JSON list of C-alpha atoms in Angstrom, two decimals:
[
{"chain": "Z", "resi": 463, "resn": "MET", "atom": "CA", "xyz": [0.00, 0.00, 0.00]},
{"chain": "Z", "resi": 464, "resn": "LYS", "atom": "CA", "xyz": [1.41, 3.41, -0.95]},
{"chain": "Z", "resi": 465, "resn": "TYR", "atom": "CA", "xyz": [1.19, 6.17, 1.67]},
{"chain": "Z", "resi": 466, "resn": "TYR", "atom": "CA", "xyz": [0.65, 9.86, 0.98]},
{"chain": "Z", "resi": 467, "resn": "SER", "atom": "CA", "xyz": [1.19, 12.91, 3.16]},
{"chain": "Z", "resi": 468, "resn": "MET", "atom": "CA", "xyz": [-1.97, 14.02, 4.93]},
{"chain": "Z", "resi": 469, "resn": "LEU", "atom": "CA", "xyz": [-4.11, 16.80, 3.53]},
{"chain": "Z", "resi": 470, "resn": "GLU", "atom": "CA", "xyz": [-5.36, 19.38, 6.04]},
{"chain": "Z", "resi": 471, "resn": "ASN", "atom": "CA", "xyz": [-8.94, 18.02, 6.07]},
{"chain": "Z", "resi": 472, "resn": "VAL", "atom": "CA", "xyz": [-7.60, 14.49, 6.68]},
{"chain": "Z", "resi": 473, "resn": "LYS", "atom": "CA", "xyz": [-5.42, 15.74, 9.55]},
{"chain": "Z", "resi": 474, "resn": "GLU", "atom": "CA", "xyz": [-8.47, 17.36, 11.11]},
{"chain": "Z", "resi": 475, "resn": "GLN", "atom": "CA", "xyz": [-10.54, 14.16, 10.79]},
{"chain": "Z", "resi": 476, "resn": "SER", "atom": "CA", "xyz": [-7.77, 11.84, 11.98]},
{"chain": "Z", "resi": 477, "resn": "LYS", "atom": "CA", "xyz": [-7.70, 13.20, 15.56]},
{"chain": "Z", "resi": 478, "resn": "ASN", "atom": "CA", "xyz": [-3.89, 13.36, 15.60]},
{"chain": "Z", "resi": 479, "resn": "ALA", "atom": "CA", "xyz": [-3.44, 9.69, 14.65]},
{"chain": "Z", "resi": 480, "resn": "ARG", "atom": "CA", "xyz": [-0.34, 9.06, 12.59]},
{"chain": "Z", "resi": 481, "resn": "TYR", "atom": "CA", "xyz": [-2.08, 6.95, 9.92]},
{"chain": "Z", "resi": 482, "resn": "SER", "atom": "CA", "xyz": [-5.44, 7.52, 8.27]},
{"chain": "Z", "resi": 483, "resn": "TYR", "atom": "CA", "xyz": [-7.01, 5.12, 5.78]},
{"chain": "Z", "resi": 484, "resn": "THR", "atom": "CA", "xyz": [-10.01, 5.56, 3.52]},
{"chain": "Z", "resi": 485, "resn": "VAL", "atom": "CA", "xyz": [-11.82, 2.32, 2.75]},
{"chain": "Z", "resi": 486, "resn": "VAL", "atom": "CA", "xyz": [-14.89, 1.78, 0.54]},
{"chain": "Z", "resi": 487, "resn": "VAL", "atom": "CA", "xyz": [-17.16, -1.00, 1.81]},
{"chain": "Z", "resi": 488, "resn": "ASN", "atom": "CA", "xyz": [-19.69, -2.49, -0.60]},
{"chain": "Z", "resi": 489, "resn": "LEU", "atom": "CA", "xyz": [-22.88, -3.88, 0.96]},
{"chain": "Z", "resi": 490, "resn": "TYR", "atom": "CA", "xyz": [-25.54, -6.17, -0.47]},
{"chain": "Z", "resi": 491, "resn": "ALA", "atom": "CA", "xyz": [-29.01, -5.42, 0.92]},
{"chain": "Z", "resi": 492, "resn": "SER", "atom": "CA", "xyz": [-32.31, -7.13, 0.21]},
{"chain": "Z", "resi": 493, "resn": "GLN", "atom": "CA", "xyz": [-35.86, -6.27, 1.13]},
{"chain": "Z", "resi": 494, "resn": "ASP", "atom": "CA", "xyz": [-38.67, -8.55, 0.03]},
{"chain": "Z", "resi": 495, "resn": "ASP", "atom": "CA", "xyz": [-37.70, -9.27, -3.61]},
{"chain": "Z", "resi": 496, "resn": "ALA", "atom": "CA", "xyz": [-35.70, -6.08, -4.16]},
{"chain": "Z", "resi": 497, "resn": "GLU", "atom": "CA", "xyz": [-31.90, -6.18, -4.11]},
{"chain": "Z", "resi": 498, "resn": "GLU", "atom": "CA", "xyz": [-29.60, -3.20, -3.69]},
{"chain": "Z", "resi": 499, "resn": "TYR", "atom": "CA", "xyz": [-25.87, -2.54, -3.50]},
{"chain": "Z", "resi": 500, "resn": "ILE", "atom": "CA", "xyz": [-24.74, 0.26, -1.17]},
{"chain": "Z", "resi": 501, "resn": "ASN", "atom": "CA", "xyz": [-21.27, 1.79, -0.86]},
{"chain": "Z", "resi": 502, "resn": "ARG", "atom": "CA", "xyz": [-20.05, 3.35, 2.37]},
{"chain": "Z", "resi": 503, "resn": "ASN", "atom": "CA", "xyz": [-16.80, 5.28, 2.74]},
{"chain": "Z", "resi": 504, "resn": "VAL", "atom": "CA", "xyz": [-15.08, 4.54, 6.04]},
{"chain": "Z", "resi": 505, "resn": "ARG", "atom": "CA", "xyz": [-12.11, 6.34, 7.59]},
{"chain": "Z", "resi": 506, "resn": "VAL", "atom": "CA", "xyz": [-9.91, 4.22, 9.85]},
{"chain": "Z", "resi": 507, "resn": "ASN", "atom": "CA", "xyz": [-7.34, 6.05, 11.98]},
{"chain": "Z", "resi": 508, "resn": "SER", "atom": "CA", "xyz": [-4.46, 4.41, 13.79]},
{"chain": "Z", "resi": 509, "resn": "ASP", "atom": "CA", "xyz": [-1.19, 5.29, 15.50]},
{"chain": "Z", "resi": 510, "resn": "GLU", "atom": "CA", "xyz": [0.28, 2.08, 14.05]},
{"chain": "Z", "resi": 511, "resn": "LYS", "atom": "CA", "xyz": [0.65, 1.02, 10.43]},
{"chain": "Z", "resi": 512, "resn": "LEU", "atom": "CA", "xyz": [-2.10, -1.53, 9.66]},
{"chain": "Z", "resi": 513, "resn": "ASP", "atom": "CA", "xyz": [-1.74, -4.52, 7.38]},
{"chain": "Z", "resi": 514, "resn": "LYS", "atom": "CA", "xyz": [-4.50, -5.27, 4.86]},
{"chain": "Z", "resi": 515, "resn": "GLU", "atom": "CA", "xyz": [-6.23, -7.88, 7.02]},
{"chain": "Z", "resi": 516, "resn": "GLU", "atom": "CA", "xyz": [-6.41, -5.65, 10.09]},
{"chain": "Z", "resi": 517, "resn": "LEU", "atom": "CA", "xyz": [-7.57, -2.67, 8.03]},
{"chain": "Z", "resi": 518, "resn": "ALA", "atom": "CA", "xyz": [-10.30, -4.74, 6.34]},
{"chain": "Z", "resi": 519, "resn": "GLN", "atom": "CA", "xyz": [-11.46, -6.09, 9.72]},
{"chain": "Z", "resi": 520, "resn": "ARG", "atom": "CA", "xyz": [-11.62, -2.62, 11.29]},
{"chain": "Z", "resi": 521, "resn": "ALA", "atom": "CA", "xyz": [-13.56, -1.22, 8.33]},
{"chain": "Z", "resi": 522, "resn": "ALA", "atom": "CA", "xyz": [-15.97, -4.17, 8.44]},
{"chain": "Z", "resi": 523, "resn": "ASN", "atom": "CA", "xyz": [-16.46, -3.61, 12.20]},
{"chain": "Z", "resi": 524, "resn": "VAL", "atom": "CA", "xyz": [-17.34, 0.05, 11.60]},
{"chain": "Z", "resi": 525, "resn": "VAL", "atom": "CA", "xyz": [-19.87, -0.86, 8.92]},
{"chain": "Z", "resi": 526, "resn": "HIS", "atom": "CA", "xyz": [-21.32, -3.64, 11.08]},
{"chain": "Z", "resi": 527, "resn": "GLY", "atom": "CA", "xyz": [-21.89, -1.04, 13.79]},
{"chain": "Z", "resi": 528, "resn": "LEU", "atom": "CA", "xyz": [-23.64, 1.19, 11.27]},
{"chain": "Z", "resi": 529, "resn": "ILE", "atom": "CA", "xyz": [-25.88, -1.66, 10.12]},
{"chain": "Z", "resi": 530, "resn": "GLU", "atom": "CA", "xyz": [-26.83, -2.48, 13.71]},
{"chain": "Z", "resi": 531, "resn": "SER", "atom": "CA", "xyz": [-27.48, 1.10, 14.81]},
{"chain": "Z", "resi": 532, "resn": "ARG", "atom": "CA", "xyz": [-28.67, 3.15, 11.84]},
{"chain": "Z", "resi": 533, "resn": "GLU", "atom": "CA", "xyz": [-32.38, 3.33, 11.12]},
{"chain": "Z", "resi": 534, "resn": "GLU", "atom": "CA", "xyz": [-31.81, 3.29, 7.35]},
{"chain": "Z", "resi": 535, "resn": "PHE", "atom": "CA", "xyz": [-30.71, -0.38, 7.54]},
{"chain": "Z", "resi": 536, "resn": "GLN", "atom": "CA", "xyz": [-33.53, -1.61, 9.80]},
{"chain": "Z", "resi": 537, "resn": "SER", "atom": "CA", "xyz": [-36.01, -2.05, 6.94]},
{"chain": "Z", "resi": 538, "resn": "TYR", "atom": "CA", "xyz": [-33.82, -4.56, 5.07]},
{"chain": "Z", "resi": 539, "resn": "ASP", "atom": "CA", "xyz": [-34.26, -8.32, 5.49]},
{"chain": "Z", "resi": 540, "resn": "GLN", "atom": "CA", "xyz": [-30.56, -8.93, 4.92]},
{"chain": "Z", "resi": 541, "resn": "VAL", "atom": "CA", "xyz": [-27.44, -6.73, 4.78]},
{"chain": "Z", "resi": 542, "resn": "GLN", "atom": "CA", "xyz": [-23.96, -8.13, 4.30]},
{"chain": "Z", "resi": 543, "resn": "VAL", "atom": "CA", "xyz": [-20.50, -6.93, 3.35]},
{"chain": "Z", "resi": 544, "resn": "VAL", "atom": "CA", "xyz": [-19.60, -8.16, -0.13]},
{"chain": "Z", "resi": 545, "resn": "GLY", "atom": "CA", "xyz": [-16.53, -6.07, -0.94]},
{"chain": "Z", "resi": 546, "resn": "ILE", "atom": "CA", "xyz": [-13.83, -3.91, 0.59]},
{"chain": "Z", "resi": 547, "resn": "THR", "atom": "CA", "xyz": [-11.61, -1.57, -1.44]},
{"chain": "Z", "resi": 548, "resn": "PHE", "atom": "CA", "xyz": [-8.63, 0.32, -0.02]},
{"chain": "Z", "resi": 549, "resn": "ALA", "atom": "CA", "xyz": [-8.85, 3.84, -1.45]},
{"chain": "Z", "resi": 550, "resn": "ASN", "atom": "CA", "xyz": [-6.21, 5.98, 0.33]},
{"chain": "Z", "resi": 551, "resn": "ALA", "atom": "CA", "xyz": [-3.54, 5.67, 2.98]},
{"chain": "Z", "resi": 552, "resn": "TYR", "atom": "CA", "xyz": [-2.08, 8.76, 4.67]},
{"chain": "Z", "resi": 553, "resn": "ASP", "atom": "CA", "xyz": [0.89, 9.18, 6.98]},
{"chain": "Z", "resi": 554, "resn": "SER", "atom": "CA", "xyz": [1.09, 12.39, 9.01]},
{"chain": "Z", "resi": 555, "resn": "GLU", "atom": "CA", "xyz": [4.89, 12.12, 9.31]},
{"chain": "Z", "resi": 556, "resn": "LEU", "atom": "CA", "xyz": [5.44, 11.82, 5.55]},
{"chain": "Z", "resi": 557, "resn": "LYS", "atom": "CA", "xyz": [6.70, 15.03, 4.02]}
]
C-alpha cells in the first residue's frame, strides 16, 4: 500500500493519529424481492501502520456497527459486506 502525506482536512478528521485510511465497503441489501448494492466510505485512523487484514477487519467492524445502529438499515431483510476496497492511505509524518 502506498502512503501519501496528509491533507489538512484528513489531519483534522484523523484526531492526531499518525495513519489515516479511507476504505470503501460495498454492501448487499435485500428487502422482500428487491436487491440493492450500497457503498459506504469509512475512515480508519491508527497510530500504528495496519496490514490489509487488520484494516479490512476494522472497516468491516465500523460498517457492522452502522448496520446495527442506523435506522436506514432496519427495513432490510438482509445486509452483508460483499466487498472492501482500499482507497487511500495517509501518513502524518510523511513530508
